PDB file of C-alpha atoms in Angstrom:
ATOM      1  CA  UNK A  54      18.487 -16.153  10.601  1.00 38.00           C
ATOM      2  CA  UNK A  55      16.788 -18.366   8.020  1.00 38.00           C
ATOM      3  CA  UNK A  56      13.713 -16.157   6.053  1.00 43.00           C
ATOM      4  CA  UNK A  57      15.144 -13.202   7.526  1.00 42.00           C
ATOM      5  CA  UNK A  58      15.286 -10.323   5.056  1.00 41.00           C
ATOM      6  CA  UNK A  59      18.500  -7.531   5.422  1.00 39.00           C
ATOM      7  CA  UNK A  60      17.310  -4.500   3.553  1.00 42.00           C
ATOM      8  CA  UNK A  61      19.517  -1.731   3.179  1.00 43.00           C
ATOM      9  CA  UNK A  62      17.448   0.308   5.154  1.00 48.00           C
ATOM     10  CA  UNK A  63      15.119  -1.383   7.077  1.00 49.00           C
ATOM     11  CA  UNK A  64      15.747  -3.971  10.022  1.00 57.00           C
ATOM     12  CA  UNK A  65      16.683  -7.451   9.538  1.00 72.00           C
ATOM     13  CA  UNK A  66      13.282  -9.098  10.555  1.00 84.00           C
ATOM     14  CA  UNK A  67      11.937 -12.371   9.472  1.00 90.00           C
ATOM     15  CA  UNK A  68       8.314 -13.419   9.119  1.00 94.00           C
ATOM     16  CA  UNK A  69       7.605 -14.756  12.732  1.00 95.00           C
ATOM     17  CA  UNK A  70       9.067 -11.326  13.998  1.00 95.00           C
ATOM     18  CA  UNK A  71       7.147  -9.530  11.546  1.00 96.00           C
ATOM     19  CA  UNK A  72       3.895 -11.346  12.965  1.00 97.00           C
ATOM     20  CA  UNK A  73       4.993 -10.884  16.566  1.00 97.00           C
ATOM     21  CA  UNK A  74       5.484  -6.869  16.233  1.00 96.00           C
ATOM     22  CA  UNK A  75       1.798  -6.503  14.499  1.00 97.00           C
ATOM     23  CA  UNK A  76       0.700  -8.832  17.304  1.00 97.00           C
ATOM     24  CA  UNK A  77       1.973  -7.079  20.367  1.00 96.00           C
ATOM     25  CA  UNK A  78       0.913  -3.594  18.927  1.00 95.00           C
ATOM     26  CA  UNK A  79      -2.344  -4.654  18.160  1.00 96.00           C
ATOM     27  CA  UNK A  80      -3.313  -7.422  21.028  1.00 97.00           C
ATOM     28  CA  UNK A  81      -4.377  -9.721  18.392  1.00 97.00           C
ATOM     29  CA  UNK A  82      -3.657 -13.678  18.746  1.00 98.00           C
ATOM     30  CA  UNK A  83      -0.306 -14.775  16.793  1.00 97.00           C
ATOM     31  CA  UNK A  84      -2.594 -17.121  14.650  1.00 98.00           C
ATOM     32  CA  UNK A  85      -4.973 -13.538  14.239  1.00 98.00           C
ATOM     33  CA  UNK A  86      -2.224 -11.622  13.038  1.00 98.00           C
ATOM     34  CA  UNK A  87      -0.714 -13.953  10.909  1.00 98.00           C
ATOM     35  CA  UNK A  88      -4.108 -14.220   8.986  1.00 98.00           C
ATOM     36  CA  UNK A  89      -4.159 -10.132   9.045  1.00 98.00           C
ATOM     37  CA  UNK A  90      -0.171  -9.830   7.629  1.00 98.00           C
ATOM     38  CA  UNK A  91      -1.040 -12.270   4.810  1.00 98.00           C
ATOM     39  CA  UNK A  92      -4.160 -10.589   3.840  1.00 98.00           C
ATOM     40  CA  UNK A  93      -2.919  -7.245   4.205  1.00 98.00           C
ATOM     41  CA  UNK A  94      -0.293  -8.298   1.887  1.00 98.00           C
ATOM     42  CA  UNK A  95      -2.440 -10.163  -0.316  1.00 97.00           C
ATOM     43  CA  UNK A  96      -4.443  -6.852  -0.900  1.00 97.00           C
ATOM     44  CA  UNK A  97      -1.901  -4.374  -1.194  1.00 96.00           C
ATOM     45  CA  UNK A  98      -1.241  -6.877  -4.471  1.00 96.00           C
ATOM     46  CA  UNK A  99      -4.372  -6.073  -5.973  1.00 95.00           C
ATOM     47  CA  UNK A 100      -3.737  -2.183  -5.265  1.00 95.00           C
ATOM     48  CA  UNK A 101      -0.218  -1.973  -6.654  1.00 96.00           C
ATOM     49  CA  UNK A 102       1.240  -2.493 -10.217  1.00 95.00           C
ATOM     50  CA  UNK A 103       2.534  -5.696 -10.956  1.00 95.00           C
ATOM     51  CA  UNK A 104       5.967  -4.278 -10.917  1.00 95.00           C
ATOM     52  CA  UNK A 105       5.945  -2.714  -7.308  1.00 95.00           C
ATOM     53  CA  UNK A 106       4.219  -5.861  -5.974  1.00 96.00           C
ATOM     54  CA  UNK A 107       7.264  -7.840  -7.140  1.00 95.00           C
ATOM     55  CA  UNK A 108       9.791  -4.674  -5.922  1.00 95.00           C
ATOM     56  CA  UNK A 109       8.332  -4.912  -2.437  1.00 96.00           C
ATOM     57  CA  UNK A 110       8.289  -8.960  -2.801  1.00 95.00           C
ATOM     58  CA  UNK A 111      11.895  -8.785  -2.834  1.00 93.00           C
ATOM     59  CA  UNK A 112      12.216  -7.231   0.117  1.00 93.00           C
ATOM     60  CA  UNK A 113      10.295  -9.491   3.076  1.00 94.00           C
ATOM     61  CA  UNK A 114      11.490 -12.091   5.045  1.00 93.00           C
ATOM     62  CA  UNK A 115      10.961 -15.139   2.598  1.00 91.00           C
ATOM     63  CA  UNK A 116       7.748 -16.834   4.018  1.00 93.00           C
ATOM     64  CA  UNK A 117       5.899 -13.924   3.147  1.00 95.00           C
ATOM     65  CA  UNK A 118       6.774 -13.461  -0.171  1.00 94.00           C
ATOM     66  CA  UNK A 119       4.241 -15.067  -1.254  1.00 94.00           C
ATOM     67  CA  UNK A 120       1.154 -13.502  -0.167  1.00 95.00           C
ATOM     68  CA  UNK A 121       2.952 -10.452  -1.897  1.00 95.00           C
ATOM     69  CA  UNK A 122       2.209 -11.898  -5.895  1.00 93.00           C
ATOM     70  CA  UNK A 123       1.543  -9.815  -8.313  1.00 93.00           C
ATOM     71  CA  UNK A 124      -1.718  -9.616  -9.716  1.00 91.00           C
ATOM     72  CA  UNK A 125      -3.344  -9.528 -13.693  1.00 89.00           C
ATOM     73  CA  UNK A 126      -5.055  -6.067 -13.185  1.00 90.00           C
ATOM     74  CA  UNK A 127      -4.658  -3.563 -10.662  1.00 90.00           C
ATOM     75  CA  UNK A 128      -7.350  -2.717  -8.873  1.00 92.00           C
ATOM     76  CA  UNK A 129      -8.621   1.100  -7.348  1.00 92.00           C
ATOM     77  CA  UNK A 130     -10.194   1.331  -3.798  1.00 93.00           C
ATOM     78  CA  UNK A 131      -9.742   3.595  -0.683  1.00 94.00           C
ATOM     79  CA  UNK A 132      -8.526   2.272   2.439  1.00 96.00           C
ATOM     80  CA  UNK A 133     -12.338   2.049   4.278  1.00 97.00           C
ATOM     81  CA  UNK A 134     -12.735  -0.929   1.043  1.00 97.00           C
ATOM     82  CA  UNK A 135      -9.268  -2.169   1.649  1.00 97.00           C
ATOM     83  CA  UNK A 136     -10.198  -3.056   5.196  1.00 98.00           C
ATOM     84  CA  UNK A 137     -13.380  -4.123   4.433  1.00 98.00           C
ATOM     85  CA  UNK A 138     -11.646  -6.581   2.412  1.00 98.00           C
ATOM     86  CA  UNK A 139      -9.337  -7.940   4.786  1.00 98.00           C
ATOM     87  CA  UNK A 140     -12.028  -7.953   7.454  1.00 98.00           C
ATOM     88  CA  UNK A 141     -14.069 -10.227   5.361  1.00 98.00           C
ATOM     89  CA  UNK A 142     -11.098 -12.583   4.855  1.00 96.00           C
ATOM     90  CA  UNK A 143      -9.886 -12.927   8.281  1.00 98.00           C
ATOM     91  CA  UNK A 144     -13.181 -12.470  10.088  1.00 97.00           C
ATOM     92  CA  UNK A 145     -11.733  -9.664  11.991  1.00 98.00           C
ATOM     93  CA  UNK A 146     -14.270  -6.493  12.642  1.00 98.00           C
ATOM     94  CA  UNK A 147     -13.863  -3.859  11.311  1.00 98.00           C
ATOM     95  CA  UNK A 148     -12.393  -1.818  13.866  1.00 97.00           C
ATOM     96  CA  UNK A 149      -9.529  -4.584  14.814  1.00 97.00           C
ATOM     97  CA  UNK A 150      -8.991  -5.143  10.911  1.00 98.00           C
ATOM     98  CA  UNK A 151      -8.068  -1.450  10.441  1.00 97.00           C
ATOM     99  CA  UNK A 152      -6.113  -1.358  13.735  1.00 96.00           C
ATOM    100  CA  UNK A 153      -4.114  -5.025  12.296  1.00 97.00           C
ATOM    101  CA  UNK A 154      -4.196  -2.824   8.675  1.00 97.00           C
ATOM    102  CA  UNK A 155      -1.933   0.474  10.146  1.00 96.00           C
ATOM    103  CA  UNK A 156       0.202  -1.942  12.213  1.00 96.00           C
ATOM    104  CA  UNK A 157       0.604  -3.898   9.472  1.00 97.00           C
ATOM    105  CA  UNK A 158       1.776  -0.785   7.265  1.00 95.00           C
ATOM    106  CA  UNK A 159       3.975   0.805  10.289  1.00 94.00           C
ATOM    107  CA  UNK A 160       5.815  -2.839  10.197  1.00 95.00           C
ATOM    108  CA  UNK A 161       6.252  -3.083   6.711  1.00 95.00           C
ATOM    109  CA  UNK A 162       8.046   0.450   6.763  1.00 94.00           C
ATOM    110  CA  UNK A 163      10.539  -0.648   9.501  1.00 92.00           C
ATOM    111  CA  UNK A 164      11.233  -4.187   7.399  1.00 92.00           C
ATOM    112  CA  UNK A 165      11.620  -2.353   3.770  1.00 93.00           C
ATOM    113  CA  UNK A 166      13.483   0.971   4.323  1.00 92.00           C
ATOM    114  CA  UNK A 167      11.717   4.246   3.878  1.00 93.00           C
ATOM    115  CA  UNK A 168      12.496   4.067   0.067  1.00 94.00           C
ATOM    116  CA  UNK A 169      10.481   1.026  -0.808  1.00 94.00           C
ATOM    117  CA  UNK A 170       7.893   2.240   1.579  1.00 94.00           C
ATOM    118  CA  UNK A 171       7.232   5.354  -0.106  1.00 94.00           C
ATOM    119  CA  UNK A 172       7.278   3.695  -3.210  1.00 93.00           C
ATOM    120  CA  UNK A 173       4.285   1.353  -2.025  1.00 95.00           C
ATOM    121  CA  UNK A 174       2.176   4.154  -0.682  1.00 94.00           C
ATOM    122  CA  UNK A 175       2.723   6.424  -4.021  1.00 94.00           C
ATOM    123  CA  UNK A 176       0.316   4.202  -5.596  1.00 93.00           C
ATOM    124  CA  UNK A 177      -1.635   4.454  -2.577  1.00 93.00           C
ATOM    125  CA  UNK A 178      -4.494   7.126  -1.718  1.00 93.00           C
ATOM    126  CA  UNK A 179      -2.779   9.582   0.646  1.00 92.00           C
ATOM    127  CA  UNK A 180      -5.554   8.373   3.555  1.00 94.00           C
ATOM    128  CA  UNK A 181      -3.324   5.192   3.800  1.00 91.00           C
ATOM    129  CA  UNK A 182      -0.380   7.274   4.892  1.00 89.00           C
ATOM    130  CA  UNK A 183      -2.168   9.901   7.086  1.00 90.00           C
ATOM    131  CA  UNK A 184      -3.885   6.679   8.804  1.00 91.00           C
ATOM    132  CA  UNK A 185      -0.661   4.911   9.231  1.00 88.00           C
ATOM    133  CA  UNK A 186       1.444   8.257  10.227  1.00 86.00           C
ATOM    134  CA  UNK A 187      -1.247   8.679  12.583  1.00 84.00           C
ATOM    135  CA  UNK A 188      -2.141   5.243  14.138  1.00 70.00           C
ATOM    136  CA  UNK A 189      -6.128   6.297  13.232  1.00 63.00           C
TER     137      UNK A 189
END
């Protein structure tokens, strides 16, 4: 499967599956959700440290690698900023943005392994996993 990532842990998944599961749990458009994975990713880059932007990097399906770059500074916000954010970027509301945001997150987990995962959301406010644990 070409772009497909195989993670030790996670599920082989490449980026047009990755875009159809946050689709179909969210009841966004595929064009919507695309826009939401990017910028999802895109953020989380300016949350993490340089070094666990390019650890989870290496783990999704190849197309999406590069919304996952690693960024000059990192940056400190909550998750209510974090979707405010992405919102802004995909022209999402708010509500629909932090829907797209956990399904995003749950997806993620299931493509990188529970090791990488936890990894991300140690740099993370614990509201992000509470959120994503919980679907709210």
């Amino acid at each position: 499967m070409a772009g497909a990532v195989i993670c030790k842990e996670g599920r082989d998944m490449d980026d047009r599956e990755f875009i159809r599961a946050v689709a179909e749990e969210t009841n966004l458009s595929h064009a919507e959700s695309a826009d939401l994975v990017r910028a999802t990713l895109e953020t989380l880059a300016h949350r993490l440290s340089a070094g666990e932007v390019r650890h989870l990097a290496l783990h999704l399906p190849e197309p999406l690698r590069e919304s996952a770059r690693p960024q000059s500074r990192q940056e400190r916000f909550d998750l209510e900023e974090f979707v405010r954010r992405i919102s802004d970027r995909t022209g999402l509301n708010l509500q629909e943005t932090r829907n797209g945001v956990l399904a995003v997150l749950r997806t993620l987990r299931a493509v990188v392994g529970d090791e990488v995962y936890d990894h991300v959301l140690s740099q993370l406010p614990a509201e992000f996993r509470d959120a994503a644990e919980t679907g709210s």
